[in-house]
Amino acid sequence: MAINIKKLANEPELLASGHRACVGCTGTTILRQVLRASGPNTVVSFATGCMEVVTTIYPYTAWRVPYIHNAFENSAATISGVETAYRALLKKGKINKKINFIAFGGDGGTYDIGLQSLSGALERGHNFLYICYDNEAYMNTGIQRSGATPRGAATSTTPAGKVIPGKPQKRKDLTAIIAGHHIPYVAQASPHNFIDLMKKVQKALSIDGPAFMNVLMPCPRGWRFPEPEGIDIARHAVETCFWPLYEVENGVYKINYIPKKKEPLENWLKRQGRFKHLFTTQNRHIIDELQAEVDKDWEELKNRAGVE
Amino acid sequence: MAKNLLALTGNDAGAYAVKQVQPDVAAVFPITPQTELMHKVAEYVADGVIDTELITVESEHSAMSATVGAAAGGARTFTATAANGFALMWEIVYIASSLRLPIVMALINRALSAPINIHGDHSDSMGGRDTGWVQLYSEGAQEVYDNIIQAYRIAEHKDVLLPVMATFDGFIISHTTEIVDTLTDEVVRKFVGEYKPAYSLLDIDHPITVGPLDLYDWYFEHKRSQIEATKHAKRVILEVADEFYKLTGRRYGYFDDYRVDDAEAVIVVLGSAAGTTKCVVDKMRKDGKKVGVLKLRVFRPFPAEELADALKDVPVVGVLDRAVSFGGWGGPVFNELRSAMYNLERRPEVVNYYYGLGGRDINTEQIEETFNTLLEIAETGKVKERFGYIGLRE
């Protein structure tokens, strides 16, 4: 699937400026990339979270496509209702347009509280795309740990304490969990590689049935890095293989980008204040553990994709 | 009028109404004693009797979430639940009314856990009395059928746009077969009419934002408009009832007062126990005792003025509550009814009884005994016990 960037760049912006995202937020960048790829015939459902809060402060809305926010844990269930209404009204001839359905949720709303509703909607086979914007913690409520927070990261509920240095547990592999639903399309993407991300959105929307994308969303407030660096931090995460770009299409794994030389994870961690406390003699072992986990996961992914 | 009489359980009667309304979308999740209602709806769909799209969700929370999505997408919707299922969907129940979505739900009354109990009491719906939904209670299968059909007209009225729950007692009504006088599919479909929402997420050329962040600068005004909508609902409930009467000869209002006019003691009750109480009233009237019963059909919006007016000449009122307001001053019906009578020139004595929790049976002897206590209060002017229990081991 080819993307005509020139043409897409001239399409009207579907997420209006004037929203209230933080300086340096990569979330709204992701939203704009997704909407550029989906086009205007798209209905969006949103879980409670940063992107919901900053785009719809009544009486204003940044959304130029139909949008619904229901609650925190039910973005997928909500879009499943809208999509079912669409099929019902299509059948009755009350609607005749092709409409895309995209549900968004942050990592809190997807990895944690919304996992059940997402799993149910995927299993039921609704024709929709779910996009998780993964900033690896509950950023909207003040940087609390989630199931997506990496081991060792300092958050408000896993602070870098004298006894417990950040989050003790490994993050869960949500993309793999979703792939376990054997839906037609599952992918990981990053906003730094926007062509890859937009291609994946278009592919996901062209497929009949449920699709899922997990998109890394560096957060300057939560990860503690200078505001201009978000997109480069995302690129860097991909270079370390901490966030591989890959897709699972009808069960077939494909890695979309293989770094020529895997960047040491340490170099990526060093750029983020949330990992600062790991760079001490006492905590150094956590960096080694993280590196070992990334290496193991990367090898497993390569095996699944049949890459040497 | 030619009658089309069917033998239906309460659940079957509900499903039959749903079949005739033929909503666009219905969300399905099992919980006793609601399951049979949705089984029947699923059968109608599987056999192609209706073209309703079912969403077979993984929880009640998702049932209400998907129903909200479907209703915001301009579909006519239905779902059903009970007790813990209702408790699980609670968050979204409040959102449904606040987003002004005209969803219709059957709530088959069942006691809330713990201890776990599958039988009928009103702890579920009474717990949800402030969620912004219209609440219609049913005495039997006929009322289940009639209320669900009327619910669509009330919910979808342009001045209302609020969800409506039609409730009925678990097992006592849901699993009891009664004779139900039904309308034809065509008549029901004509009565509910075609659903044409003013706004829809699927009106892709006119994008709307549903459910924005609404802080202290606007939230209050939006709640006020919701309050006004519930006032409109009060008017519309009667308008719809009038139309329904012309169609069926069955008259509905906020409540049904039976032999109340010259009564010295009246029991106020809702749901299935109203029928039992009527029997007792007839028997006691034969014995020359002036008793009556007021069956409350609409608990939300609460018909305060009308109730006060209906009971203003009654010396003693006994309110039967099938749900506890723990730590409150009496049960929910007692509390609201007594407050409604505060401005009457001559206030009746009002006493309160808890009964039937967890599906505990209430029988004619117990009701007669309760009436006798009320008559004694009427005679002596003395209230020995403001709050009592019926059918409880001490």
XYZ file of C-alpha atoms in Angstrom:
702
model
C 0.000 0.000 0.000
C 1.595 3.228 -1.153
C 1.148 6.532 0.642
C 1.054 9.728 -1.382
C 2.478 12.167 1.147
C 2.170 15.168 -1.101
C -1.514 14.525 -1.635
C -2.179 13.724 2.025
C -0.359 16.874 3.130
C -2.823 18.954 1.144
C -5.893 17.329 2.680
C -7.727 19.413 5.286
C -6.526 19.019 8.871
C -9.066 16.916 10.799
C -7.726 17.737 14.266
C -7.948 21.490 14.725
C -5.146 23.467 16.278
C -5.850 25.219 19.560
C -6.180 21.998 21.521
C -4.521 22.013 24.912
C -1.896 19.317 24.687
C 1.395 19.984 26.507
C 4.331 21.510 24.672
C 6.231 18.690 23.011
C 3.349 16.195 23.218
C 3.704 13.481 20.604
C 0.118 12.267 21.161
C -1.541 14.899 19.024
C 1.102 14.241 16.359
C -0.037 10.629 16.326
C -3.702 11.667 16.116
C -2.987 13.912 13.133
C -1.052 11.152 11.381
C -3.893 8.685 11.970
C -6.574 11.094 10.739
C -4.519 11.984 7.645
C -4.434 8.279 6.839
C -8.083 7.560 7.636
C -9.649 10.609 5.992
C -12.833 12.400 6.989
C -15.281 9.451 6.815
C -14.197 8.296 10.236
C -15.963 8.027 13.584
C -13.701 8.152 16.615
C -14.277 6.811 20.104
C -11.972 7.838 22.919
C -11.139 6.471 26.328
C -10.691 8.945 29.149
C -7.102 10.176 29.114
C -4.739 12.935 28.027
C -5.844 13.130 24.417
C -9.520 13.121 25.369
C -9.063 15.880 27.907
C -6.954 18.199 25.758
C -9.057 17.970 22.584
C -12.587 18.484 23.948
C -12.939 21.120 26.609
C -16.549 22.222 26.334
C -17.659 24.367 24.501
C -14.698 23.664 22.222
C -13.707 20.599 20.273
C -10.672 19.948 18.117
C -12.446 17.126 16.297
C -13.613 17.649 12.734
C -14.833 14.064 12.543
C -17.634 12.585 14.701
C -16.252 11.802 18.135
C -17.540 10.124 21.285
C -16.015 9.855 24.713
C -17.906 7.505 26.991
C -15.658 6.488 29.914
C -12.179 5.202 30.752
C -12.455 1.463 30.211
C -14.924 1.196 27.373
C -13.604 2.861 24.226
C -13.713 -0.489 22.395
C -17.176 -1.438 23.697
C -18.444 2.007 22.730
C -17.130 1.849 19.172
C -18.560 -1.672 18.909
C -21.964 -0.122 19.568
C -21.466 2.624 17.000
C -20.231 0.125 14.437
C -23.208 -2.153 15.109
C -25.568 0.800 14.707
C -23.846 1.440 11.381
C -24.461 -2.118 10.180
C -28.079 -2.001 11.364
C -28.783 1.291 9.597
C -26.841 0.260 6.487
C -29.069 -2.815 6.247
C -32.150 -0.605 6.454
C -30.823 1.729 3.777
C -30.646 4.658 6.176
C -26.893 5.057 5.546
C -25.007 4.428 2.348
C -21.472 5.715 2.979
C -18.390 3.696 3.857
C -17.349 4.781 7.337
C -14.180 3.923 9.282
C -14.374 3.258 13.012
C -11.371 3.997 15.195
C -11.235 3.596 18.959
C -8.401 5.211 20.880
C -7.140 4.569 24.353
C -3.995 5.325 26.284
C -1.979 2.542 27.859
C -3.973 2.843 31.099
C -7.227 2.607 29.154
C -5.934 -0.299 27.069
C -3.320 -2.412 28.877
C -5.177 -2.133 32.183
C -8.735 -0.964 32.787
C -9.978 -1.330 29.197
C -8.416 -4.699 28.364
C -11.611 -6.693 28.949
C -13.779 -4.449 26.814
C -11.131 -4.441 24.070
C -10.769 -8.216 24.173
C -14.534 -8.665 23.928
C -14.881 -6.285 20.987
C -12.016 -7.997 19.125
C -13.473 -11.449 19.750
C -16.866 -10.317 18.464
C -15.230 -9.334 15.207
C -16.434 -5.759 14.850
C -15.031 -3.923 11.868
C -12.885 -1.325 13.617
C -9.344 -0.251 14.367
C -8.208 0.144 17.953
C -5.198 2.367 18.509
C -3.400 2.391 21.815
C -1.271 5.491 22.309
C 1.227 4.097 24.731
C 3.035 6.662 26.855
C 3.832 3.997 29.404
C 1.981 5.410 32.414
C -1.234 7.141 33.512
C -0.038 10.569 32.396
C -3.400 12.347 32.583
C -3.740 11.738 36.308
C -0.114 12.553 37.087
C 2.273 9.843 35.887
C 1.204 6.710 37.772
C 2.542 3.310 36.773
C 0.528 1.156 34.380
C 0.888 -2.326 32.939
C 2.862 -0.649 30.147
C 5.435 1.057 32.376
C 8.895 -0.462 31.860
C 10.738 -2.089 34.743
C 12.763 0.411 36.709
C 10.894 3.524 35.544
C 10.103 6.082 38.228
C 6.436 7.094 38.341
C 4.278 8.762 41.000
C 3.198 5.377 42.344
C 6.576 3.693 41.804
C 8.936 6.477 42.803
C 12.704 6.009 42.754
C 12.880 5.251 46.465
C 15.802 4.300 48.656
C 14.480 0.775 49.038
C 12.386 0.299 45.895
C 14.035 1.915 42.852
C 11.095 2.489 40.480
C 8.658 -0.041 39.051
C 9.681 -3.579 40.051
C 7.737 -5.423 37.328
C 8.232 -5.927 33.630
C 5.674 -4.308 31.311
C 3.190 -6.668 29.699
C 3.413 -7.414 25.998
C 0.016 -6.087 24.934
C 0.667 -6.418 21.212
C 1.308 -10.133 21.714
C -1.825 -10.451 23.851
C -3.854 -8.876 21.061
C -2.151 -11.066 18.459
C -3.371 -13.997 20.574
C -6.912 -13.014 19.559
C -6.029 -14.069 15.990
C -7.637 -10.992 14.492
C -6.757 -10.060 10.891
C -4.290 -7.275 11.650
C -2.059 -6.274 14.575
C 0.822 -3.799 14.404
C 3.257 -1.712 16.388
C 4.172 1.741 15.115
C 5.982 4.902 16.102
C 5.269 8.512 15.159
C 8.869 9.133 13.988
C 8.221 6.777 11.079
C 4.991 8.406 9.994
C 4.908 6.745 6.576
C 5.008 3.341 8.219
C 2.374 4.431 10.761
C 0.004 5.845 8.133
C 0.427 2.819 5.873
C -0.493 0.616 8.808
C -3.591 2.694 9.546
C -4.714 2.438 5.938
C -4.033 -1.281 5.827
C -5.907 -1.804 9.104
C -8.909 0.139 7.814
C -8.948 -1.673 4.470
C -9.259 -5.050 6.189
C -12.689 -6.412 7.069
C -12.734 -7.131 10.788
C -10.956 -5.921 13.883
C -7.457 -4.441 13.755
C -5.151 -3.183 16.460
C -2.189 -0.830 16.561
C 0.087 -0.084 19.480
C 1.819 3.257 19.001
C 4.658 4.484 21.213
C 4.008 7.995 22.478
C 6.974 9.605 24.239
C 5.756 12.017 26.926
C 8.115 14.831 27.914
C 6.372 15.341 31.283
C 6.236 11.716 32.303
C 9.477 10.489 30.793
C 11.327 13.668 31.681
C 13.126 14.760 28.552
C 13.372 18.173 26.823
C 10.183 18.998 24.859
C 11.708 19.121 21.340
C 13.051 15.555 21.636
C 9.840 13.458 21.664
C 9.926 12.229 18.094
C 13.638 11.470 18.318
C 13.108 9.583 21.571
C 10.550 7.463 19.683
C 13.078 6.848 16.895
C 15.703 5.945 19.449
C 13.354 3.429 21.143
C 12.960 1.675 17.811
C 16.754 1.666 17.233
C 17.271 -0.119 20.570
C 14.591 -2.686 19.691
C 12.752 -1.685 22.881
C 9.855 -0.804 20.538
C 10.105 -2.858 17.364
C 8.038 -1.856 14.364
C 6.237 -4.955 13.200
C 2.907 -6.248 12.024
C 0.983 -9.499 12.260
C -1.229 -9.944 9.245
C -3.489 -12.998 9.389
C -1.041 -14.590 11.789
C 2.059 -13.853 9.713
C 4.694 -11.776 11.515
C 6.664 -9.158 9.634
C 9.272 -6.874 11.152
C 9.064 -3.545 9.348
C 12.405 -2.168 10.474
C 15.542 -3.987 11.548
C 18.304 -1.708 12.863
C 21.683 -2.289 11.183
C 23.289 -2.190 14.593
C 21.125 -2.494 17.672
C 21.629 0.616 19.805
C 22.423 -0.170 23.477
C 19.299 0.409 25.570
C 21.348 2.375 28.075
C 21.764 5.218 25.549
C 17.997 5.562 25.292
C 17.413 5.282 29.054
C 20.044 7.963 29.687
C 18.004 10.564 27.840
C 15.018 10.176 30.203
C 14.751 11.436 33.759
C 12.460 8.550 34.717
C 15.471 6.209 34.512
C 18.025 8.566 36.093
C 18.199 6.633 39.371
C 19.242 3.473 37.530
C 22.625 5.007 36.729
C 24.109 4.263 40.149
C 26.292 1.368 41.253
C 23.464 0.069 43.397
C 20.862 0.029 40.602
C 23.057 -0.703 37.616
C 21.855 -4.309 37.540
C 18.368 -3.124 36.564
C 19.756 -1.659 33.340
C 21.422 -4.989 32.616
C 18.164 -6.809 33.291
C 16.267 -4.444 31.016
C 18.831 -4.961 28.260
C 18.574 -8.735 28.665
C 14.772 -8.542 28.427
C 14.889 -6.418 25.293
C 17.414 -8.802 23.705
C 15.295 -11.837 24.545
C 12.060 -10.263 23.291
C 13.766 -9.131 20.078
C 15.119 -12.614 19.394
C 11.674 -14.096 20.013
C 10.090 -11.603 17.636
C 12.713 -12.357 14.966
C 11.989 -16.057 15.374
C 8.276 -15.470 14.920
C 8.963 -13.375 11.837
C 11.446 -15.945 10.473
C 14.311 -13.448 10.462
C 17.861 -14.728 10.945
C -61.639 -4.706 20.159
C -60.500 -8.194 19.111
C -58.131 -9.549 21.683
C -54.933 -11.365 20.928
C -54.340 -13.210 24.174
C -51.070 -15.009 24.753
C -49.776 -16.986 27.720
C -46.461 -15.335 28.510
C -44.064 -15.095 31.405
C -42.896 -11.616 32.347
C -39.662 -12.232 30.485
C -41.531 -13.539 27.433
C -43.843 -10.526 27.529
C -40.807 -8.232 27.575
C -39.227 -10.094 24.679
C -42.508 -9.983 22.766
C -42.638 -6.205 23.144
C -39.025 -5.985 21.952
C -39.894 -8.175 18.971
C -42.725 -5.856 18.034
C -40.738 -2.651 18.516
C -37.834 -4.243 16.626
C -34.997 -2.022 17.859
C -31.978 -1.572 15.579
C -29.460 -2.788 18.146
C -29.671 -4.799 21.372
C -26.845 -5.688 23.747
C -27.017 -9.084 25.400
C -25.341 -10.431 28.522
C -26.707 -13.131 30.813
C -27.760 -12.709 34.413
C -30.500 -14.494 36.337
C -33.430 -13.797 36.250
C -33.129 -11.714 33.093
C -31.600 -14.347 30.807
C -34.805 -15.798 29.352
C -35.869 -12.407 28.067
C -32.740 -12.056 25.973
C -32.834 -15.759 24.976
C -36.183 -15.046 23.385
C -34.891 -11.904 21.662
C -31.906 -13.904 20.374
C -34.307 -16.538 19.020
C -36.324 -13.894 17.177
C -33.075 -12.649 15.630
C -31.719 -16.114 14.832
C -34.975 -17.091 13.135
C -35.073 -13.885 11.116
C -38.300 -12.741 12.769
C -36.644 -9.380 13.487
C -33.585 -7.746 11.943
C -32.221 -6.334 15.202
C -28.406 -6.493 15.418
C -27.322 -8.178 18.650
C -24.087 -7.276 20.408
C -23.202 -10.263 22.534
C -20.962 -8.407 24.959
C -18.562 -9.756 27.562
C -20.060 -7.898 30.561
C -22.917 -5.644 31.600
C -20.485 -2.752 31.686
C -19.877 -3.296 28.004
C -23.604 -3.923 27.430
C -24.391 -0.390 28.525
C -21.219 1.016 26.893
C -22.088 -0.527 23.528
C -25.711 0.565 23.896
C -24.512 4.122 24.495
C -22.358 3.882 21.362
C -25.230 2.503 19.307
C -27.687 5.121 20.576
C -25.180 7.907 19.877
C -24.904 6.391 16.409
C -28.608 7.021 15.895
C -29.898 3.524 16.513
C -32.982 2.551 18.502
C -31.612 0.338 21.260
C -32.516 -2.167 23.934
C -30.744 -4.046 26.672
C -31.717 -5.878 29.851
C -30.093 -6.691 33.155
C -30.598 -7.357 36.870
C -28.977 -6.736 40.250
C -25.198 -7.105 40.080
C -25.267 -6.637 36.322
C -26.968 -3.310 36.863
C -24.421 -2.469 39.552
C -21.562 -3.269 37.178
C -22.969 -1.034 34.446
C -23.737 1.738 36.923
C -21.050 4.137 35.727
C -22.393 4.009 32.199
C -26.045 4.067 33.326
C -25.381 7.580 34.595
C -23.495 8.485 31.426
C -26.366 7.236 29.232
C -28.853 9.628 30.818
C -26.380 12.497 30.960
C -25.622 12.113 27.245
C -29.410 12.238 26.774
C -29.628 8.935 24.943
C -33.130 7.418 24.709
C -32.136 3.855 25.581
C -34.767 1.407 26.824
C -33.711 -1.240 29.326
C -35.595 -3.969 31.124
C -34.379 -4.282 34.695
C -35.562 -7.524 36.186
C -35.468 -6.705 39.878
C -33.155 -8.883 41.918
C -31.480 -8.452 45.283
C -27.944 -7.063 45.254
C -25.129 -9.169 46.702
C -23.930 -9.893 49.376
C -24.942 -12.473 50.341
C -25.544 -13.516 46.783
C -29.237 -14.010 46.077
C -30.992 -14.390 42.755
C -34.522 -13.466 43.811
C -36.565 -10.350 43.501
C -36.280 -7.197 45.523
C -35.848 -3.579 44.545
C -32.336 -2.936 45.854
C -30.996 -2.750 42.294
C -33.418 -0.256 40.756
C -33.833 1.767 43.941
C -30.080 2.066 44.182
C -30.226 3.518 40.684
C -33.012 5.972 41.432
C -30.769 8.997 41.019
C -29.093 7.921 37.790
C -31.347 10.137 35.668
C -33.406 7.340 34.135
C -37.178 7.245 34.003
C -38.343 4.258 36.067
C -41.543 2.360 35.306
C -42.491 -0.484 37.679
C -44.747 -3.312 36.575
C -47.241 -5.383 38.549
C -47.412 -8.285 36.110
C -46.610 -9.521 32.616
C -49.248 -7.310 30.971
C -47.644 -4.218 32.430
C -44.182 -5.424 31.420
C -45.393 -5.596 27.838
C -47.244 -2.294 27.954
C -44.483 -0.430 29.774
C -41.730 -1.481 27.380
C -43.756 -0.320 24.392
C -44.579 3.004 26.041
C -40.974 3.394 27.206
C -39.775 4.000 23.637
C -42.254 6.810 23.106
C -41.326 8.460 26.397
C -37.567 8.099 25.903
C -37.498 9.331 22.318
C -39.819 12.305 22.770
C -37.889 15.392 21.654
C -38.559 17.166 24.958
C -37.340 14.189 26.978
C -34.453 12.279 25.362
C -33.783 10.275 28.493
C -33.307 6.550 28.961
C -36.162 4.566 30.455
C -35.970 1.409 32.528
C -38.969 -0.857 32.752
C -38.564 -2.918 35.899
C -40.339 -6.035 37.124
C -39.843 -8.418 40.006
C -37.439 -11.268 39.387
C -39.088 -14.709 39.257
C -42.374 -13.468 40.755
C -43.104 -11.725 37.447
C -40.248 -12.733 35.172
C -40.925 -16.468 35.489
C -44.692 -16.533 36.055
C -46.971 -17.207 33.116
C -49.934 -14.894 32.771
C -52.413 -14.014 30.069
C -51.170 -11.018 28.128
C -53.347 -9.056 25.750
C -51.051 -8.154 22.866
C -51.265 -5.836 19.907
C -50.249 -6.741 16.378
C -46.701 -6.012 15.218
C -48.032 -3.387 12.805
C -49.959 -1.549 15.492
C -46.956 -1.501 17.827
C -44.606 -0.325 15.077
C -47.016 2.419 14.138
C -47.354 3.422 17.785
C -43.612 3.724 18.386
C -43.049 5.188 14.899
C -39.800 5.505 13.010
C -36.873 6.691 15.103
C -35.309 9.843 13.689
C -32.661 11.231 16.048
C -31.721 14.894 15.666
C -28.014 14.104 16.030
C -25.977 11.048 15.196
C -22.313 10.108 15.094
C -23.051 8.427 11.775
C -24.155 11.691 10.176
C -20.641 11.896 8.849
C -21.149 15.190 7.000
C -22.173 16.918 10.220
C -19.568 15.853 12.758
C -20.557 16.134 16.412
C -18.532 15.706 19.580
C -20.320 13.588 22.186
C -19.119 13.553 25.779
C -16.608 16.410 25.977
C -14.845 17.468 29.146
C -17.285 19.770 30.916
C -15.933 21.626 33.917
C -17.318 24.053 36.475
C -18.122 26.614 33.805
C -20.834 24.495 32.087
C -21.469 21.195 33.904
C -24.054 22.761 36.228
C -26.106 24.192 33.332
C -26.071 20.816 31.623
C -27.360 19.157 34.778
C -30.090 21.809 34.913
C -31.180 20.962 31.380
C -31.304 17.319 32.445
C -33.525 18.272 35.373
C -35.853 20.072 32.959
C -35.926 16.982 30.733
C -37.122 14.854 33.647
C -39.896 17.405 34.227
C -40.882 17.069 30.573
C -40.817 13.297 31.020
C -43.510 13.661 33.646
C -45.800 15.356 31.131
C -44.923 12.997 28.290
C -45.560 9.872 30.375
C -49.230 10.902 30.637
C -49.483 11.934 26.981
C -48.135 8.563 25.893
C -50.413 6.785 28.379
C -53.431 8.579 26.891
C -52.529 7.502 23.398
C -51.904 3.984 24.614
C -55.308 3.957 26.286
C -57.007 4.896 23.029
C -55.172 2.049 21.359
C -55.701 -0.637 23.980
C -58.312 0.444 26.501
C -55.693 -0.054 29.198
C -55.216 3.045 31.289
C -51.836 3.998 32.749
C -50.739 6.925 34.859
C -48.146 7.649 37.505
C -49.938 5.294 39.824
C -53.067 3.244 40.163
C -55.175 3.993 43.247
C -57.610 1.282 44.185
C -60.442 1.970 46.625
C -58.494 4.859 48.066
C -61.192 7.557 48.034
C -62.933 6.844 51.350
C -60.165 4.664 52.798
C -58.970 5.042 56.363
C -55.788 3.157 55.660
C -53.895 2.835 52.398
C -50.886 0.755 51.492
C -48.494 2.228 48.941
C -46.486 -0.405 47.143
C -44.862 -1.041 43.786
C -44.354 -4.131 41.671
C -45.895 -7.561 42.086
C -46.991 -7.122 45.715
C -49.589 -4.598 44.536
C -51.722 -7.389 43.087
C -51.657 -9.353 46.335
C -52.571 -6.209 48.237
C -55.565 -5.597 45.957
C -56.899 -9.056 46.835
C -56.611 -8.244 50.508
C -58.341 -4.886 49.986
C -61.294 -6.618 48.325
C -61.549 -9.143 51.117
C -61.307 -6.562 53.892
C -63.771 -4.248 52.164
C -66.258 -7.100 52.229
C -65.676 -7.220 55.978
C -66.514 -3.529 56.076
C -62.967 -2.302 56.617
C -62.087 0.850 54.753
C -58.770 0.042 53.165
C -57.202 0.787 49.797
C -53.984 0.385 47.869
C -51.963 2.762 45.756
C -49.661 1.057 43.292
C -46.842 3.294 42.181
C -45.900 2.819 38.533
C -43.589 5.797 37.996
C -40.928 6.270 40.631
C -38.758 8.532 38.452
C -39.741 11.237 37.859
C -41.440 11.092 41.257
C -45.071 12.284 41.016
C -44.966 14.104 44.353
C -47.869 16.551 43.942
C -50.143 13.960 42.424
C -49.431 11.443 45.172
C -49.996 14.015 47.878
C -53.270 14.957 46.265
C -54.401 11.348 45.926
C -53.637 10.584 49.586
C -54.558 13.899 51.205
C -57.796 12.613 52.768
C -56.389 9.299 53.921
C -55.731 9.233 57.676
C -53.010 6.560 57.620
C -50.626 5.510 54.871
C -48.397 2.454 55.113
C -45.493 2.467 52.692
C -44.011 -0.876 51.714
C -40.375 -0.742 50.673
C -38.613 -3.673 49.037
C -35.216 -1.969 49.194
C -33.289 -0.714 52.208
C -31.785 2.718 52.442
C -29.149 1.782 55.007
C -28.832 4.454 57.647
C -31.559 6.443 55.961
C -34.812 7.525 57.558
C -36.919 4.732 56.156
C -36.967 3.194 52.699
C -36.788 5.118 49.423
C -40.541 5.164 48.717
C -41.398 6.139 52.304
C -38.863 8.898 52.326
C -40.003 10.538 49.139
C -43.696 10.045 49.739
C -43.606 11.446 53.251
C -41.662 14.453 52.014
C -44.240 14.954 49.254
C -46.974 15.254 51.911
C -45.204 17.849 54.035
C -47.176 20.789 52.634
C -50.580 19.188 52.962
C -52.957 21.007 55.276
C -53.738 17.806 57.141
C -50.868 15.406 56.864
C -51.659 11.670 57.005
C -49.737 9.491 59.398
C -47.147 7.656 57.335
C -45.467 4.491 58.504
C -42.952 2.298 56.757
C -42.444 -1.439 56.358
C -39.574 -3.301 54.842
C -40.722 -6.504 53.153
C -39.702 -9.122 50.631
C -35.930 -8.656 50.695
C -34.057 -11.308 48.745
C -37.349 -12.526 47.259
C -38.990 -13.314 50.624
C -42.637 -14.037 49.954
C -45.319 -11.685 51.193
C -48.750 -13.254 51.667
C -52.334 -12.060 52.102
C -52.364 -12.745 55.866
C -49.333 -10.540 56.386
C -50.853 -7.743 54.357
C -54.137 -8.032 56.245
C -52.271 -7.838 59.521
C -50.461 -4.752 58.259
C -53.764 -3.147 57.280
C -55.139 -3.896 60.740
C -52.168 -2.147 62.332
C -52.769 0.847 60.077
C -56.470 0.892 60.980
C -55.530 0.786 64.634
C -53.349 3.858 64.132
C -56.273 5.536 62.382
C -58.506 4.765 65.314
C -56.169 5.593 68.187
C -54.067 8.273 66.516
C -51.041 6.593 68.057
C -48.076 5.230 66.115
C -46.374 2.536 68.134
C -43.763 1.797 65.506
C -42.881 4.143 62.646
C -40.694 1.516 61.008
C -41.490 -2.166 60.846
C -40.837 -5.369 58.975
C -43.222 -7.757 57.280
C -42.418 -11.459 57.185
C -39.150 -11.289 59.096
C -37.914 -13.651 61.832
C -36.860 -11.674 64.877
